[in-house]
């Protein structure tokens, strides 16, 4: 397919177009200046803007990251120009191995080097033709605000649990930096739009630099196949909620189809934030975690990234590596080397590691002269006062340790704070007895993985080290429990880096572990690292992304909201919004109607502090009940006393209480039970259990009904309440396993009720009563908002098949909000429901005011009455027409041969409709 977004790009001055190897398709030159691309019409948005079906089945993945996996070097000489090569150390480059040969990869990102505007067009063409890379050229001032400003001053510290409590700690929130962040994300979106074929391509966005990019892409292409992976930690809700733009970022991420995290902790924090701040809850089904967001399921992926095994092994085989290993082996002969490899920033815990090593030498004099700590400090990626302070503290501590414990021929700490070649770092891994990772917070950290593979060695390296190639290899790890790789390294010694005593003891323990145990730990780690490499990670992510996007083809999508509040509503083709005009039209055409509605969450907002019916809702119900063609029932989980008090003014309203256990056709009749239950002894078992959870869950309470017990945790902490509800559900199911009851979870409740009691009983009862009176409903409306209403939906949706409804009946099962349901229709909220009911009530009023046409003979009768100037009233009582004289309490039927009767319907005689004058009556 050829994307219509290509049509706005500049023509290639070279006269040729680079091919993306997709059926010989040609791609126009990439625009080098960010701009707003013309909006597609609604059809092209929903269809992905394609012109013709593709004849090639090859998949394409567009990988979007802050930086392209490209190295750029300025050529020497007068003409200058640039040389480009792949950055083999880049994760974005390495993950390509896991996508398969049949997946074409296109990269979108920035270059590390600043390109002069006059060269940008040529550079863009070269990168596109040679590397299939689309560069995003960001103006330097804007990039500085975006990267060094918002990313490094706000997001990065906050995601690593550092709050901006003072200007020195990350700085206060700056709205201009946020605007720069959004602007850069928009530029990236424009670049993706230039090359995407939205029906076919997958888009994989990486890391916190581009967290709002999913919104821009989803807004342009509603069905885009979009994945996002966060490579940093995601903080707990208590930390994240301090961010002024917290909701904007969450909503933007939820415009992805799949969101990936390194650890369950990071995913759990994200899910908690969605629940607490957006009210979006998650469910786990068959091993997959998903968030229901406006009809779309946003999947959550938990899998730590791996390393590139092939690259490491190739570097291990280099002559340079072997030479460096021999040199280091000779330099540290007779010494035990502990190794630390960290970036020079405040979260890597370098100073804590040095203090622990200092304590090791202090408390264990036998280690002096034997143990050396080699600390490789990579140059910091950020800049600022905090980096300078870390550098100063590190150098000061190293100087002190070397002064206190050093001697001729022995330097306890070797600090390397200059850039090393990769093979040089590999050489240090090979000779180190133990690797120390003491970061106070880190998203993943692949240093331990690299160390384990390097300790596996090669035959040549074993020869240099004087080892037998056939003998088991060994390694030891001391790893902070606050880094992402920690959960997957079960054989490592895990430490709290803030506890210097514990880290020091861990160093000593690592050195004292018996050789067989070192070998066992190493073997365990190596099996995991070698099988869960970067290719495995990328392949697994792609498979889950394909699964998450599988339903795109069969869903109907449209976008709502403005700016970063944009989201897409996705619905099943058979699930659509209820049109008020459509249902009112059907209402007017029909004569025998059954209307069933839930109350809490339907007629009023779920969880509102004041759920008493308002006057507007009561008046609407009265109008509907006065219509003799209607049978109206409110079916609720509330007890009958509350419902009687609320609806006492609606005399003809039927009520189903306690989910249908009690039923009353109207105010003048007695309550009946739908299910015959003799004993509720099970309450004595369930109530003490509920009371136990109530005492330990602040904000929860027990609601006692005649037929049920309900534990309500709506006012409790969302996370704790949900956790306690799951425990209570298991507890009650266990103790009530042999009792004739069902234990159900609902919207912030756990309910125990007799088996077989549900709202569907009321629907069945109403339809049965009407059928017994030989009246088959030709209009059925059922509205509810939660799981308990699904039983009513099921009954009315199958009623036509079993003969309970007229063959031409109009059936409307409607739920509140877009969510999985047995209903075929939905309305967004209670205000829309009230407007719909008002439309039906108005239709009833209009019907009551209409004139009935009579035969010529009956018109003669009316004319005779009028000739006598007698004022009269024609009255429709049920389905029987009567006349009445003013001031008379009696009504006569059939006077002068005048009578209309169409039979007795269920509820006939419950409504009185009158019209005075010479016109007539219904």
XYZ file of N, CA, C and O in Angstrom, residues 151-222:
288
model
N 12.817 16.292 29.800
C 13.179 14.883 29.992
C 14.107 14.674 31.183
O 13.869 13.816 32.039
N 15.179 15.454 31.232
C 16.203 15.221 32.250
C 15.963 15.971 33.557
O 16.446 15.546 34.614
N 15.226 17.071 33.520
C 14.966 17.821 34.752
C 13.678 17.395 35.437
O 13.543 17.541 36.650
N 12.721 16.875 34.669
C 11.418 16.533 35.252
C 11.142 15.025 35.217
O 10.999 14.403 36.273
N 11.078 14.441 34.030
C 10.675 13.033 33.939
C 11.716 12.088 34.528
O 11.382 11.208 35.329
N 12.959 12.239 34.114
C 13.983 11.288 34.549
C 14.156 11.269 36.074
O 14.158 10.187 36.679
N 14.289 12.427 36.734
C 14.391 12.374 38.208
C 13.126 11.803 38.863
O 13.210 11.001 39.787
N 11.957 12.220 38.377
C 10.715 11.760 38.993
C 10.542 10.262 38.825
O 10.146 9.561 39.760
N 10.865 9.730 37.651
C 10.732 8.300 37.422
C 11.760 7.509 38.221
O 11.612 6.295 38.373
N 12.781 8.195 38.714
C 13.763 7.558 39.593
C 13.542 7.965 41.051
O 14.453 7.940 41.876
N 12.308 8.398 41.345
C 11.860 8.646 42.713
C 12.478 9.887 43.371
O 12.588 9.947 44.586
N 12.854 10.858 42.596
C 13.395 12.080 43.183
C 12.395 13.213 42.963
O 12.119 13.604 41.823
N 11.845 13.719 44.047
C 10.865 14.795 43.968
C 11.556 16.154 43.924
O 12.591 16.353 44.580
N 10.995 17.108 43.196
C 11.587 18.465 43.131
C 11.220 19.283 44.361
O 10.489 20.281 44.287
N 11.733 18.840 45.506
C 11.390 19.523 46.760
C 12.032 20.897 46.868
O 11.607 21.733 47.646
N 13.085 21.112 46.102
C 13.740 22.419 46.077
C 14.237 22.658 44.657
O 14.344 21.723 43.864
N 14.554 23.905 44.317
C 15.059 24.187 42.966
C 16.309 23.389 42.614
O 16.567 23.121 41.435
N 17.085 22.969 43.635
C 18.313 22.220 43.367
C 18.028 20.756 43.010
O 18.860 20.076 42.419
N 16.839 20.264 43.394
C 16.503 18.859 43.157
C 15.572 18.745 41.956
O 14.381 18.521 42.080
N 16.109 18.939 40.789
C 15.324 18.766 39.576
C 14.648 20.022 39.095
O 14.311 20.136 37.929
N 14.424 20.974 39.958
C 13.791 22.221 39.545
C 12.289 22.131 39.555
O 11.693 21.053 39.508
N 11.635 23.286 39.669
C 10.182 23.343 39.651
C 9.653 23.072 38.245
O 10.362 23.209 37.255
N 8.378 22.688 38.205
C 7.772 22.399 36.904
C 7.717 23.662 36.059
O 7.281 24.719 36.507
N 8.171 23.537 34.827
C 8.231 24.660 33.896
C 7.321 24.336 32.710
O 7.584 23.413 31.937
N 6.246 25.106 32.562
C 5.272 24.855 31.506
C 5.885 24.976 30.114
O 5.508 24.256 29.189
N 6.864 25.869 29.962
C 7.486 26.034 28.646
C 8.272 24.784 28.243
O 8.346 24.429 27.062
N 8.863 24.097 29.215
C 9.577 22.850 28.924
C 8.600 21.756 28.508
O 8.886 20.951 27.618
N 7.456 21.733 29.151
C 6.416 20.777 28.772
C 5.935 21.032 27.346
O 5.749 20.102 26.562
N 5.756 22.280 27.004
C 5.330 22.622 25.646
C 6.382 22.213 24.619
O 6.044 21.758 23.512
N 7.653 22.366 24.987
C 8.726 21.916 24.090
C 8.677 20.398 23.923
O 8.877 19.871 22.820
N 8.404 19.687 25.001
C 8.295 18.223 24.956
C 7.180 17.802 24.006
O 7.357 16.913 23.159
N 6.036 18.448 24.121
C 4.906 18.127 23.244
C 5.242 18.460 21.792
O 4.929 17.700 20.873
N 5.903 19.601 21.581
C 6.257 20.013 20.216
C 7.190 19.013 19.548
O 7.022 18.673 18.371
N 8.181 18.543 20.274
C 9.114 17.566 19.703
C 8.398 16.246 19.412
O 8.636 15.617 18.374
N 7.518 15.828 20.292
C 6.747 14.618 20.035
C 5.893 14.773 18.781
O 5.708 13.824 18.017
N 5.380 15.968 18.556
C 4.591 16.233 17.344
C 5.472 16.143 16.093
O 5.042 15.624 15.053
N 6.697 16.627 16.191
C 7.621 16.516 15.049
C 7.903 15.049 14.745
O 7.915 14.622 13.579
N 8.124 14.253 15.782
C 8.335 12.819 15.577
C 7.105 12.181 14.927
O 7.227 11.319 14.056
N 5.913 12.602 15.357
C 4.691 12.053 14.770
C 4.606 12.376 13.283
O 4.224 11.533 12.468
N 4.975 13.604 12.930
C 4.965 13.991 11.513
C 5.918 13.116 10.704
O 5.624 12.739 9.557
N 7.059 12.801 11.285
C 8.031 11.955 10.576
C 7.495 10.530 10.382
O 7.695 9.914 9.340
N 6.827 10.015 11.402
C 6.244 8.682 11.263
C 5.156 8.695 10.193
O 5.047 7.768 9.376
N 4.358 9.752 10.177
C 3.271 9.846 9.197
C 3.788 9.876 7.756
O 3.095 9.462 6.834
N 5.012 10.348 7.583
C 5.571 10.423 6.237
C 5.858 9.046 5.639
O 5.886 8.888 4.418
N 6.071 8.046 6.483
C 6.500 6.742 5.973
C 5.554 5.603 6.310
O 5.755 4.477 5.861
N 4.516 5.870 7.085
C 3.681 4.774 7.555
C 2.629 4.388 6.519
O 2.089 5.223 5.808
N 2.376 3.110 6.448
C 1.203 2.571 5.768
C 0.354 1.963 6.881
O 0.584 0.825 7.301
N -0.592 2.721 7.397
C -1.218 2.377 8.681
C -1.983 1.070 8.695
O -2.134 0.466 9.752
N -2.475 0.604 7.561
C -3.175 -0.680 7.550
C -2.244 -1.856 7.797
O -2.659 -2.891 8.308
N -0.979 -1.693 7.431
C -0.049 -2.814 7.456
C 1.050 -2.688 8.513
O 1.462 -3.679 9.106
N 1.563 -1.494 8.712
C 2.785 -1.309 9.504
C 2.526 -1.368 11.007
O 1.466 -0.971 11.490
N 3.536 -1.843 11.727
C 3.556 -1.760 13.177
C 4.480 -0.605 13.570
O 5.492 -0.360 12.914
N 4.130 0.082 14.653
C 4.963 1.169 15.171
C 5.348 0.819 16.602
O 4.486 0.478 17.426
N 6.651 0.901 16.891
C 7.152 0.584 18.230
C 7.906 1.812 18.748
O 8.969 2.153 18.241
N 7.327 2.451 19.758
C 7.892 3.674 20.329
C 8.656 3.315 21.597
O 8.193 2.497 22.405
N 9.813 3.962 21.781
C 10.682 3.616 22.906
C 10.915 4.786 23.851
O 11.274 5.894 23.428
N 10.677 4.510 25.108
C 11.118 5.274 26.273
C 10.389 6.588 26.529
O 9.565 7.048 25.741
N 10.743 7.173 27.680
C 9.998 8.293 28.242
C 10.133 9.580 27.441
O 9.371 10.529 27.670
N 11.057 9.637 26.512
C 11.200 10.849 25.704
C 9.986 11.066 24.811
O 9.708 12.195 24.412
N 9.253 10.010 24.499
C 8.193 10.079 23.486
C 6.872 9.548 24.036
O 6.125 8.844 23.354
N 6.533 9.929 25.238
C 5.354 9.362 25.884
C 4.036 9.906 25.344
O 2.987 9.265 25.507
N 4.036 11.073 24.718
C 2.784 11.596 24.159
C 2.665 11.319 22.664
O 1.652 11.648 22.042
N 3.681 10.707 22.081
C 3.636 10.381 20.661
C 2.450 9.485 20.292
O 1.829 9.686 19.248
N 2.081 8.487 21.136
C 0.931 7.649 20.777
C -0.355 8.431 20.520
O -1.146 8.042 19.662
N -0.569 9.526 21.232
C -1.787 10.306 21.012
C -1.802 10.921 19.621
O -2.823 10.891 18.917
N -0.680 11.502 19.197
C -0.624 12.123 17.871
C -0.838 11.084 16.767
O -1.519 11.351 15.773
N -0.251 9.902 16.938
C -0.404 8.858 15.916
C -1.819 8.292 15.916
O -2.404 8.051 14.850
N -2.379 8.076 17.097
C -3.737 7.523 17.171
C -4.757 8.522 16.634
O -5.762 8.133 16.037
N -4.492 9.801 16.820
C -5.415 10.816 16.323
C -5.442 10.822 14.804
O -6.495 11.019 14.195
N -4.283 10.598 14.203
C -4.224 10.616 12.743
C -4.699 9.297 12.145
O -5.396 9.272 11.132
N -4.327 8.194 12.768
C -4.706 6.877 12.257
C -5.320 6.082 13.400
O -4.606 5.536 14.237
N -6.648 6.010 13.427
C -7.346 5.408 14.567
C -6.995 3.945 14.780
O -7.035 3.444 15.901
